[in-house]
mmCIF file of C-alpha atoms in Angstrom:
data_model
loop_
_atom_site.group_PDB
_atom_site.id
_atom_site.type_symbol
_atom_site.label_atom_id
_atom_site.label_comp_id
_atom_site.label_asym_id
_atom_site.label_seq_id
_atom_site.Cartn_x
_atom_site.Cartn_y
_atom_site.Cartn_z
ATOM 1 C CA MET A 1 -11.155 22.612 -18.503
ATOM 2 C CA ILE A 2 -12.639 19.179 -17.770
ATOM 3 C CA LEU A 3 -12.834 16.762 -20.695
ATOM 4 C CA ALA A 4 -16.170 14.927 -20.646
ATOM 5 C CA ALA A 5 -17.279 14.433 -24.266
ATOM 6 C CA GLY A 6 -16.232 10.808 -24.810
ATOM 7 C CA GLN A 7 -18.522 7.796 -25.097
ATOM 8 C CA GLY A 8 -16.780 5.669 -22.464
ATOM 9 C CA THR A 9 -16.945 2.574 -24.665
ATOM 10 C CA ARG A 10 -14.349 0.677 -22.619
ATOM 11 C CA VAL A 11 -16.517 0.739 -19.504
ATOM 12 C CA ARG A 12 -19.788 -0.341 -21.062
ATOM 13 C CA PRO A 13 -22.392 -1.273 -19.955
ATOM 14 C CA LEU A 14 -21.790 1.185 -17.080
ATOM 15 C CA THR A 15 -21.933 4.009 -19.646
ATOM 16 C CA LYS A 16 -24.852 2.655 -21.646
ATOM 17 C CA ASN A 17 -27.159 5.364 -20.306
ATOM 18 C CA MET A 18 -24.770 7.834 -18.690
ATOM 19 C CA PRO A 19 -21.583 9.732 -19.561
ATOM 20 C CA LYS A 20 -18.479 8.158 -18.076
ATOM 21 C CA PRO A 21 -17.774 11.107 -15.720
ATOM 22 C CA MET A 22 -21.206 10.511 -14.161
ATOM 23 C CA VAL A 23 -20.397 6.956 -13.030
ATOM 24 C CA PRO A 24 -20.949 7.042 -9.250
ATOM 25 C CA ILE A 25 -18.406 6.507 -6.490
ATOM 26 C CA LEU A 26 -19.981 6.444 -3.003
ATOM 27 C CA GLY A 27 -23.149 7.791 -4.572
ATOM 28 C CA LYS A 28 -21.436 10.815 -6.201
ATOM 29 C CA PRO A 29 -20.290 11.161 -9.829
ATOM 30 C CA VAL A 30 -16.547 10.984 -10.441
ATOM 31 C CA LEU A 31 -16.810 14.436 -12.013
ATOM 32 C CA GLU A 32 -18.139 15.900 -8.755
ATOM 33 C CA TYR A 33 -14.988 14.885 -6.895
ATOM 34 C CA LEU A 34 -12.898 16.669 -9.547
ATOM 35 C CA ILE A 35 -14.923 19.860 -9.248
ATOM 36 C CA GLU A 36 -14.613 19.762 -5.457
ATOM 37 C CA HIS A 37 -10.840 19.307 -5.794
ATOM 38 C CA LEU A 38 -10.547 22.306 -8.139
ATOM 39 C CA ALA A 39 -12.676 24.428 -5.807
ATOM 40 C CA ARG A 40 -10.401 23.610 -2.857
ATOM 41 C CA TYR A 41 -7.527 25.215 -4.783
ATOM 42 C CA GLY A 42 -9.493 28.351 -5.606
ATOM 43 C CA ILE A 43 -10.147 27.494 -9.250
ATOM 44 C CA LYS A 44 -13.532 29.095 -9.878
ATOM 45 C CA GLU A 45 -14.024 29.119 -13.679
ATOM 46 C CA ILE A 46 -14.543 25.681 -15.205
ATOM 47 C CA MET A 47 -15.489 24.757 -18.770
ATOM 48 C CA ILE A 48 -16.715 21.220 -19.526
ATOM 49 C CA ASN A 49 -16.982 19.880 -23.063
ATOM 50 C CA VAL A 50 -19.918 17.496 -23.461
ATOM 51 C CA ALA A 51 -21.495 15.307 -26.148
ATOM 52 C CA PHE A 52 -23.141 11.931 -25.407
ATOM 53 C CA ASN A 53 -25.964 12.178 -22.843
ATOM 54 C CA HIS A 54 -24.763 15.705 -22.184
ATOM 55 C CA TRP A 55 -27.905 16.750 -20.318
ATOM 56 C CA LYS A 56 -27.089 14.347 -17.475
ATOM 57 C CA ILE A 57 -23.959 16.343 -16.727
ATOM 58 C CA GLU A 58 -25.606 19.721 -17.263
ATOM 59 C CA ASN A 59 -28.685 18.906 -15.167
ATOM 60 C CA HIS A 60 -26.606 17.624 -12.242
ATOM 61 C CA PHE A 61 -24.045 20.431 -12.065
ATOM 62 C CA GLY A 62 -25.982 23.391 -13.445
ATOM 63 C CA ASP A 63 -24.060 26.647 -13.151
ATOM 64 C CA GLY A 64 -21.751 25.235 -10.462
ATOM 65 C CA SER A 65 -22.950 27.543 -7.684
ATOM 66 C CA ARG A 66 -23.503 24.636 -5.275
ATOM 67 C CA TRP A 67 -19.747 24.073 -5.307
ATOM 68 C CA GLY A 68 -18.804 27.755 -5.237
ATOM 69 C CA VAL A 69 -17.606 27.770 -8.856
ATOM 70 C CA GLN A 70 -18.848 28.868 -12.272
ATOM 71 C CA ILE A 71 -19.389 26.087 -14.811
ATOM 72 C CA GLY A 72 -19.894 26.522 -18.529
ATOM 73 C CA TYR A 73 -20.557 23.842 -21.153
ATOM 74 C CA SER A 74 -19.488 23.395 -24.752
ATOM 75 C CA TYR A 75 -21.607 20.901 -26.705
ATOM 76 C CA GLU A 76 -19.862 19.004 -29.502
ATOM 77 C CA GLY A 77 -22.198 17.715 -32.196
ATOM 78 C CA VAL A 78 -23.681 18.266 -35.655
ATOM 79 C CA ARG A 79 -27.107 18.334 -37.263
ATOM 80 C CA GLU A 80 -27.716 15.432 -39.637
ATOM 81 C CA ASN A 81 -31.022 14.747 -41.410
ATOM 82 C CA GLY A 82 -32.813 17.095 -39.057
ATOM 83 C CA GLU A 83 -31.428 15.499 -35.906
ATOM 84 C CA VAL A 84 -28.644 16.583 -33.562
ATOM 85 C CA VAL A 85 -25.916 13.942 -33.378
ATOM 86 C CA PRO A 86 -23.050 13.981 -30.820
ATOM 87 C CA ARG A 87 -19.666 14.262 -32.497
ATOM 88 C CA PRO A 88 -16.724 14.926 -30.174
ATOM 89 C CA LEU A 89 -13.884 17.018 -31.549
ATOM 90 C CA GLY A 90 -11.107 15.341 -29.560
ATOM 91 C CA SER A 91 -9.575 16.778 -26.411
ATOM 92 C CA ALA A 92 -7.574 19.518 -28.154
ATOM 93 C CA GLY A 93 -10.273 20.171 -30.756
ATOM 94 C CA GLY A 94 -12.788 20.712 -27.972
ATOM 95 C CA MET A 95 -10.550 23.343 -26.403
ATOM 96 C CA LYS A 96 -9.995 25.028 -29.784
ATOM 97 C CA LYS A 97 -13.752 25.266 -30.339
ATOM 98 C CA ILE A 98 -14.118 27.166 -27.062
ATOM 99 C CA GLN A 99 -11.125 29.381 -27.807
ATOM 100 C CA ASP A 100 -12.422 30.278 -31.275
ATOM 101 C CA PHE A 101 -15.825 31.082 -29.803
ATOM 102 C CA SER A 102 -14.845 33.325 -26.894
ATOM 103 C CA GLY A 103 -11.089 33.356 -26.253
ATOM 104 C CA PHE A 104 -11.848 31.793 -22.856
ATOM 105 C CA PHE A 105 -8.342 30.346 -22.446
ATOM 106 C CA ASP A 106 -6.630 33.704 -22.017
ATOM 107 C CA GLU A 107 -4.327 32.635 -19.175
ATOM 108 C CA THR A 108 -2.650 29.503 -17.832
ATOM 109 C CA THR A 109 -5.209 26.685 -18.001
ATOM 110 C CA LEU A 110 -5.398 23.385 -16.157
ATOM 111 C CA VAL A 111 -6.963 20.515 -18.118
ATOM 112 C CA LEU A 112 -8.206 17.267 -16.548
ATOM 113 C CA CYS A 113 -9.933 14.172 -17.868
ATOM 114 C CA GLY A 114 -13.348 13.811 -16.258
ATOM 115 C CA ASP A 115 -13.106 10.080 -15.526
ATOM 116 C CA ALA A 116 -10.349 9.809 -12.888
ATOM 117 C CA LEU A 117 -9.990 10.521 -9.180
ATOM 118 C CA VAL A 118 -6.918 12.586 -8.275
ATOM 119 C CA ASP A 119 -5.470 14.341 -5.236
ATOM 120 C CA LEU A 120 -2.679 16.208 -7.048
ATOM 121 C CA ASP A 121 -1.207 19.303 -5.376
ATOM 122 C CA LEU A 122 -2.314 21.741 -8.067
ATOM 123 C CA ASN A 123 -0.329 24.677 -6.670
ATOM 124 C CA ALA A 124 2.914 22.707 -6.883
ATOM 125 C CA ALA A 125 2.156 21.599 -10.453
ATOM 126 C CA LEU A 126 1.360 25.153 -11.571
ATOM 127 C CA PHE A 127 4.494 26.510 -9.862
ATOM 128 C CA GLU A 128 6.752 24.041 -11.684
ATOM 129 C CA HIS A 129 5.051 24.813 -14.992
ATOM 130 C CA LYS A 130 5.695 28.533 -14.566
ATOM 131 C CA GLN A 131 9.229 28.069 -13.233
ATOM 132 C CA LYS A 132 10.273 26.114 -16.331
ATOM 133 C CA GLY A 133 8.648 28.552 -18.729
ATOM 134 C CA ALA A 134 6.623 25.750 -20.257
ATOM 135 C CA LEU A 135 4.202 26.210 -23.096
ATOM 136 C CA ALA A 136 2.622 22.932 -22.024
ATOM 137 C CA SER A 137 3.142 20.475 -19.168
ATOM 138 C CA VAL A 138 1.900 16.934 -18.708
ATOM 139 C CA VAL A 139 1.705 15.308 -15.275
ATOM 140 C CA ALA A 140 2.890 11.700 -15.373
ATOM 141 C CA LEU A 141 3.273 8.650 -13.164
ATOM 142 C CA GLU A 142 5.469 5.599 -13.655
ATOM 143 C CA VAL A 143 3.569 2.422 -14.557
ATOM 144 C CA LYS A 144 4.520 -1.232 -14.906
ATOM 145 C CA PRO A 145 6.096 -2.281 -18.253
ATOM 146 C CA GLU A 146 3.055 -4.367 -19.222
ATOM 147 C CA GLU A 147 0.753 -1.366 -18.664
ATOM 148 C CA VAL A 148 2.400 1.143 -21.009
ATOM 149 C CA GLN A 149 0.131 0.083 -23.892
ATOM 150 C CA ASN A 150 -2.836 1.566 -22.026
ATOM 151 C CA TYR A 151 -1.465 5.111 -21.789
ATOM 152 C CA GLY A 152 0.282 7.970 -23.501
ATOM 153 C CA ILE A 153 3.974 7.492 -22.711
ATOM 154 C CA VAL A 154 6.390 10.393 -22.214
ATOM 155 C CA SER A 155 10.098 10.291 -23.031
ATOM 156 C CA ALA A 156 12.059 13.266 -21.640
ATOM 157 C CA ASP A 157 15.610 14.534 -21.152
ATOM 158 C CA PRO A 158 17.087 15.004 -17.633
ATOM 159 C CA SER A 159 15.550 18.491 -17.345
ATOM 160 C CA GLY A 160 12.085 17.091 -17.969
ATOM 161 C CA ARG A 161 11.767 18.499 -21.478
ATOM 162 C CA VAL A 162 9.721 16.102 -23.580
ATOM 163 C CA ILE A 163 11.625 14.485 -26.440
ATOM 164 C CA GLU A 164 8.874 12.188 -27.651
ATOM 165 C CA PHE A 165 5.258 11.426 -26.809
ATOM 166 C CA GLN A 166 3.980 7.952 -27.708
ATOM 167 C CA GLU A 167 0.253 7.252 -27.639
ATOM 168 C CA LYS A 168 -0.349 3.733 -26.213
ATOM 169 C CA PRO A 169 2.837 2.048 -27.502
ATOM 170 C CA SER A 170 3.488 -1.666 -27.153
ATOM 171 C CA PRO A 171 5.942 -2.566 -24.350
ATOM 172 C CA GLU A 172 8.580 -3.454 -26.954
ATOM 173 C CA VAL A 173 8.740 0.055 -28.449
ATOM 174 C CA ALA A 174 7.888 2.204 -25.413
ATOM 175 C CA LYS A 175 10.649 4.761 -24.714
ATOM 176 C CA SER A 176 9.839 5.017 -20.996
ATOM 177 C CA ARG A 177 7.324 4.008 -18.332
ATOM 178 C CA LEU A 178 6.128 7.537 -17.578
ATOM 179 C CA ALA A 179 2.386 7.505 -18.313
ATOM 180 C CA SER A 180 0.308 10.607 -18.925
ATOM 181 C CA THR A 181 -2.382 10.957 -16.262
ATOM 182 C CA GLY A 182 -4.616 13.128 -18.424
ATOM 183 C CA ILE A 183 -3.687 16.184 -16.360
ATOM 184 C CA TYR A 184 -2.233 18.989 -18.480
ATOM 185 C CA ILE A 185 -1.268 22.643 -18.098
ATOM 186 C CA PHE A 186 -1.337 24.946 -21.131
ATOM 187 C CA GLU A 187 -0.442 28.492 -21.974
ATOM 188 C CA PRO A 188 -2.863 30.161 -24.425
ATOM 189 C CA ALA A 189 -0.297 30.084 -27.242
ATOM 190 C CA ALA A 190 -0.356 26.264 -27.220
ATOM 191 C CA LEU A 191 -3.802 26.370 -28.810
ATOM 192 C CA ASP A 192 -2.366 28.193 -31.820
ATOM 193 C CA LEU A 193 -1.007 24.788 -32.866
ATOM 194 C CA VAL A 194 -4.489 23.252 -32.947
ATOM 195 C CA PRO A 195 -6.443 23.490 -36.222
ATOM 196 C CA SER A 196 -10.004 24.810 -36.067
ATOM 197 C CA GLY A 197 -13.132 22.884 -36.943
ATOM 198 C CA ARG A 198 -11.826 19.330 -36.907
ATOM 199 C CA SER A 199 -11.039 16.535 -34.507
ATOM 200 C CA PHE A 200 -7.663 16.911 -32.830
ATOM 201 C CA ASP A 201 -6.427 15.014 -29.777
ATOM 202 C CA ILE A 202 -4.016 16.184 -27.096
ATOM 203 C CA GLY A 203 -2.201 12.856 -26.756
ATOM 204 C CA SER A 204 -2.341 11.601 -30.342
ATOM 205 C CA ASP A 205 -1.870 14.886 -32.195
ATOM 206 C CA LEU A 206 -0.891 17.961 -30.186
ATOM 207 C CA PHE A 207 1.790 16.485 -27.934
ATOM 208 C CA PRO A 208 3.655 14.596 -30.691
ATOM 209 C CA LEU A 209 3.587 17.818 -32.742
ATOM 210 C CA MET A 210 4.998 19.877 -29.859
ATOM 211 C CA ALA A 211 7.743 17.333 -29.200
ATOM 212 C CA LYS A 212 8.648 17.175 -32.900
ATOM 213 C CA GLU A 213 8.840 20.970 -33.192
ATOM 214 C CA GLY A 214 10.900 21.291 -30.014
ATOM 215 C CA LYS A 215 8.422 23.486 -28.172
ATOM 216 C CA PRO A 216 8.965 24.137 -24.437
ATOM 217 C CA PHE A 217 6.954 21.074 -23.456
ATOM 218 C CA TYR A 218 7.747 19.458 -20.091
ATOM 219 C CA VAL A 219 6.741 16.426 -18.070
ATOM 220 C CA GLN A 220 6.177 16.541 -14.328
ATOM 221 C CA SER A 221 6.700 13.250 -12.529
ATOM 222 C CA ARG A 222 4.860 13.530 -9.233
ATOM 223 C CA PHE A 223 3.690 11.289 -6.431
ATOM 224 C CA PHE A 224 -0.065 11.481 -5.930
ATOM 225 C CA ASN A 225 -3.103 9.267 -6.064
ATOM 226 C CA TRP A 226 -4.413 8.829 -9.588
ATOM 227 C CA ILE A 227 -7.292 6.396 -9.881
ATOM 228 C CA ASP A 228 -8.139 5.936 -13.534
ATOM 229 C CA ILE A 229 -11.429 4.232 -14.408
ATOM 230 C CA GLY A 230 -10.433 3.024 -17.850
ATOM 231 C CA ARG A 231 -12.170 -0.358 -17.734
ATOM 232 C CA VAL A 232 -14.986 -2.075 -15.847
ATOM 233 C CA SER A 233 -12.415 -3.998 -13.811
ATOM 234 C CA ASP A 234 -10.908 -0.654 -12.750
ATOM 235 C CA TYR A 235 -14.295 0.552 -11.524
ATOM 236 C CA TRP A 236 -14.792 -2.568 -9.402
ATOM 237 C CA SER A 237 -11.266 -2.188 -7.941
ATOM 238 C CA VAL A 238 -11.797 1.495 -7.182
ATOM 239 C CA LEU A 239 -14.996 0.794 -5.251
ATOM 240 C CA GLN A 240 -13.230 -1.891 -3.235
ATOM 241 C CA ARG A 241 -10.418 0.516 -2.324
ATOM 242 C CA VAL A 242 -12.800 3.340 -1.460
ATOM 243 C CA LEU A 243 -14.985 1.160 0.750
ATOM 244 C CA MET A 244 -11.862 -0.073 2.550
ATOM 245 C CA GLY A 245 -10.988 3.565 3.351
ATOM 246 C CA GLU A 246 -7.820 3.604 1.246
ATOM 247 C CA VAL A 247 -8.654 6.798 -0.696
ATOM 248 C CA ALA A 248 -8.366 10.156 1.074
ATOM 249 C CA GLU A 249 -11.143 12.772 1.075
ATOM 250 C CA MET A 250 -13.828 10.170 0.351
ATOM 251 C CA GLU A 251 -15.999 9.698 3.412
ATOM 252 C CA MET A 252 -18.704 7.063 3.693
ATOM 253 C CA PRO A 253 -22.175 8.619 3.608
ATOM 254 C CA GLY A 254 -25.003 7.687 5.967
ATOM 255 C CA LYS A 255 -24.817 6.685 9.636
ATOM 256 C CA GLU A 256 -22.538 3.976 11.032
ATOM 257 C CA VAL A 257 -24.972 1.737 12.932
ATOM 258 C CA ARG A 258 -22.509 -1.095 13.523
ATOM 259 C CA PRO A 259 -18.727 -1.280 13.110
ATOM 260 C CA GLY A 260 -18.112 -0.982 9.364
ATOM 261 C CA VAL A 261 -21.807 -0.865 8.442
ATOM 262 C CA TRP A 262 -23.370 2.421 7.253
ATOM 263 C CA VAL A 263 -27.009 3.002 6.342
ATOM 264 C CA GLY A 264 -28.993 5.768 4.677
ATOM 265 C CA LEU A 265 -32.468 6.935 5.606
ATOM 266 C CA ASN A 266 -35.613 4.812 5.611
ATOM 267 C CA THR A 267 -34.034 1.341 5.454
ATOM 268 C CA ARG A 268 -35.768 -1.901 6.412
ATOM 269 C CA ILE A 269 -33.302 -4.465 7.766
ATOM 270 C CA PRO A 270 -34.110 -7.281 10.263
ATOM 271 C CA TRP A 271 -30.721 -7.077 11.965
ATOM 272 C CA ASP A 272 -31.208 -10.234 14.068
ATOM 273 C CA LYS A 273 -32.019 -12.313 10.957
ATOM 274 C CA VAL A 274 -29.261 -11.234 8.547
ATOM 275 C CA GLN A 275 -25.452 -11.497 8.396
ATOM 276 C CA ILE A 276 -23.664 -8.299 7.384
ATOM 277 C CA THR A 277 -19.872 -8.070 7.509
ATOM 278 C CA GLY A 278 -18.423 -4.633 6.725
ATOM 279 C CA PRO A 279 -17.373 -2.474 5.176
ATOM 280 C CA VAL A 280 -20.902 -2.215 3.772
ATOM 281 C CA TYR A 281 -23.105 0.723 2.817
ATOM 282 C CA LEU A 282 -26.884 0.302 2.508
ATOM 283 C CA GLY A 283 -28.508 3.268 0.785
ATOM 284 C CA SER A 284 -31.791 4.955 1.541
ATOM 285 C CA SER A 285 -34.997 2.895 1.171
ATOM 286 C CA VAL A 286 -33.039 -0.372 0.883
ATOM 287 C CA CYS A 287 -34.945 -3.512 1.881
ATOM 288 C CA VAL A 288 -33.073 -6.553 3.192
ATOM 289 C CA GLU A 289 -35.140 -9.669 3.855
ATOM 290 C CA PRO A 290 -34.384 -12.376 6.473
ATOM 291 C CA GLY A 291 -31.635 -14.877 5.688
ATOM 292 C CA VAL A 292 -29.604 -12.462 3.550
ATOM 293 C CA LYS A 293 -25.802 -12.452 3.788
ATOM 294 C CA ILE A 294 -23.761 -9.392 2.799
ATOM 295 C CA GLU A 295 -19.975 -9.454 2.818
ATOM 296 C CA GLY A 296 -17.959 -6.280 2.321
ATOM 297 C CA PRO A 297 -16.551 -4.311 0.741
ATOM 298 C CA THR A 298 -20.064 -3.908 -0.733
ATOM 299 C CA TRP A 299 -22.185 -0.949 -1.814
ATOM 300 C CA ILE A 300 -25.983 -1.382 -1.935
ATOM 301 C CA GLY A 301 -27.552 1.499 -3.879
ATOM 302 C CA THR A 302 -30.698 3.472 -3.093
ATOM 303 C CA GLY A 303 -33.983 1.564 -3.266
ATOM 304 C CA SER A 304 -32.382 -1.847 -3.773
ATOM 305 C CA HIS A 305 -34.113 -5.036 -2.575
ATOM 306 C CA LEU A 306 -32.247 -8.130 -1.368
ATOM 307 C CA LYS A 307 -34.706 -11.001 -1.211
ATOM 308 C CA ARG A 308 -34.766 -13.847 1.291
ATOM 309 C CA GLY A 309 -31.667 -16.039 1.456
ATOM 310 C CA CYS A 310 -29.589 -14.272 -1.198
ATOM 311 C CA GLU A 311 -25.862 -13.524 -0.780
ATOM 312 C CA VAL A 312 -24.007 -10.426 -1.983
ATOM 313 C CA LYS A 313 -20.226 -10.468 -1.592
ATOM 314 C CA ARG A 314 -17.670 -7.765 -2.447
ATOM 315 C CA SER A 315 -20.076 -6.257 -4.961
ATOM 316 C CA VAL A 316 -21.675 -3.022 -6.116
ATOM 317 C CA LEU A 317 -25.431 -2.713 -6.605
ATOM 318 C CA PHE A 318 -26.627 0.333 -8.512
ATOM 319 C CA GLU A 319 -29.843 2.011 -7.384
ATOM 320 C CA TYR A 320 -33.138 0.088 -7.510
ATOM 321 C CA THR A 321 -31.540 -3.323 -8.056
ATOM 322 C CA ARG A 322 -33.351 -6.455 -6.893
ATOM 323 C CA ILE A 323 -31.412 -9.635 -6.072
ATOM 324 C CA SER A 324 -33.764 -12.631 -6.198
ATOM 325 C CA SER A 325 -34.140 -15.229 -3.435
ATOM 326 C CA GLU A 326 -31.276 -17.678 -2.833
ATOM 327 C CA GLN A 327 -29.075 -16.041 -5.488
ATOM 328 C CA VAL A 328 -25.325 -15.515 -4.959
ATOM 329 C CA PHE A 329 -23.573 -12.473 -6.466
ATOM 330 C CA ASP A 330 -19.837 -12.486 -5.780
ATOM 331 C CA GLU A 331 -17.479 -9.728 -6.985
ATOM 332 C CA MET A 332 -20.091 -8.267 -9.314
ATOM 333 C CA ILE A 333 -21.421 -4.911 -10.471
ATOM 334 C CA VAL A 334 -25.206 -5.217 -10.731
ATOM 335 C CA ALA A 335 -27.801 -2.833 -12.188
ATOM 336 C CA PRO A 336 -31.500 -3.478 -12.847
ATOM 337 C CA GLN A 337 -30.818 -4.305 -16.517
ATOM 338 C CA TYR A 338 -27.394 -5.993 -16.419
ATOM 339 C CA CYS A 339 -24.673 -7.510 -14.261
ATOM 340 C CA VAL A 340 -20.926 -7.465 -14.853
ATOM 341 C CA ASP A 341 -18.227 -9.530 -13.199
ATOM 342 C CA ARG A 342 -14.951 -7.946 -12.098
ATOM 343 C CA LYS A 343 -13.305 -8.912 -15.420
ATOM 344 C CA GLY A 344 -15.916 -7.101 -17.491
ATOM 345 C CA ASN A 345 -18.015 -10.069 -18.629
ATOM 346 C CA THR A 346 -21.591 -8.808 -19.013
ATOM 347 C CA HIS A 347 -25.023 -10.437 -18.885
ATOM 348 C CA TYR A 348 -28.388 -8.804 -19.432
ATOM 349 C CA ILE A 349 -31.853 -9.597 -18.088
ATOM 350 C CA GLY A 350 -33.223 -12.605 -19.969
ATOM 351 C CA ASP A 351 -29.788 -13.745 -21.161
ATOM 352 C CA ASP A 352 -29.880 -17.519 -21.676
ATOM 353 C CA GLU A 353 -26.186 -17.779 -20.804
ATOM 354 C CA THR A 354 -26.677 -16.979 -17.112
ATOM 355 C CA ARG A 355 -28.778 -18.581 -14.405
ATOM 356 C CA ARG A 356 -28.565 -15.541 -12.174
ATOM 357 C CA ARG A 357 -31.829 -13.838 -11.346
ATOM 358 C CA TRP A 358 -32.075 -10.158 -10.583
ATOM 359 C CA GLY A 359 -34.090 -7.166 -11.775
ATOM 360 C CA ASP A 360 -35.659 -3.771 -11.090
ATOM 361 C CA ALA A 361 -36.708 -3.211 -7.483
ATOM 362 C CA ARG A 362 -39.095 -0.335 -8.165
ATOM 363 C CA GLY A 363 -42.615 -1.275 -7.150
ATOM 364 C CA ASP A 364 -41.500 -4.254 -5.045
ATOM 365 C CA SER A 365 -43.134 -5.056 -1.715
ATOM 366 C CA CYS A 366 -40.699 -5.708 1.117
ATOM 367 C CA ALA A 367 -41.150 -8.969 3.047
ATOM 368 C CA THR A 368 -40.315 -9.193 6.745
#
């Protein structure tokens, strides 16, 4: 089960027109990396709960056959005044809806949040879950004291049995620094604790209930890469790490034409009149005019247009973004309609509070 029904409000405007799991990393949605990871471990049946902009997930992944898996979807919404309105049921409520409908969760089930990159050894996690006879397991990582307020925090006895589960506690009251990674393992009977037909969350509702009732609920503290995209600043940091080659199983697309510089098809770049310092990726149909400076780590999306004399440093340009002449964009995420700095401060086209000039590159002519 992959959880993908949320609005992604903390990473707006990146999720203004797309579900959070569809935010791209190296040109591929985060959710695609998760599906590939599951497929590598032989997991072939995947349910995804969807709500906001659900068709963008469904249209991209279809039935899953491209990845050698089967994918099903469960839409969460209601009909109000003749219109269909997304209304997520919470992570546990979404699972209960599927279980009530078909009994799909009839064996041990792995649950992942659709907005994080992970390289967890799934076989090892499932083995430990079975060995301990757990009804539910949560995979956790230790975080810094000041970060506990961003996560569900797990307090456990020496055997790993969960004593208490705190949802985003302040540092003063947190019982530990073990943070839930949004990776869970459930036996079917765990869903008997979830009420039908209403919103119910795994972290806020189900786990505290299981801990309170003394159910066989265990935490697994493992070492693995967990890259959570909880905020816009996280997304910027992730792209920097990926472009620097620090994340395994994420290869740069395109062709490396110079050390640290990759390009897609059909690009127009006057190499003797520009300065490009890698790692940099320039997507297909990108136009770079003379006098442009690009400093990596930087991703230039498909169809983008960098006009004469502009500078782009340590930034991410979404597809079809135009950077106007002589402009400087440093440590920014830029789309045709908005730009965001690495701290999450956002400006939109026509905003009086910024002097930056950028826009939509579709229909542009490319100067030489």
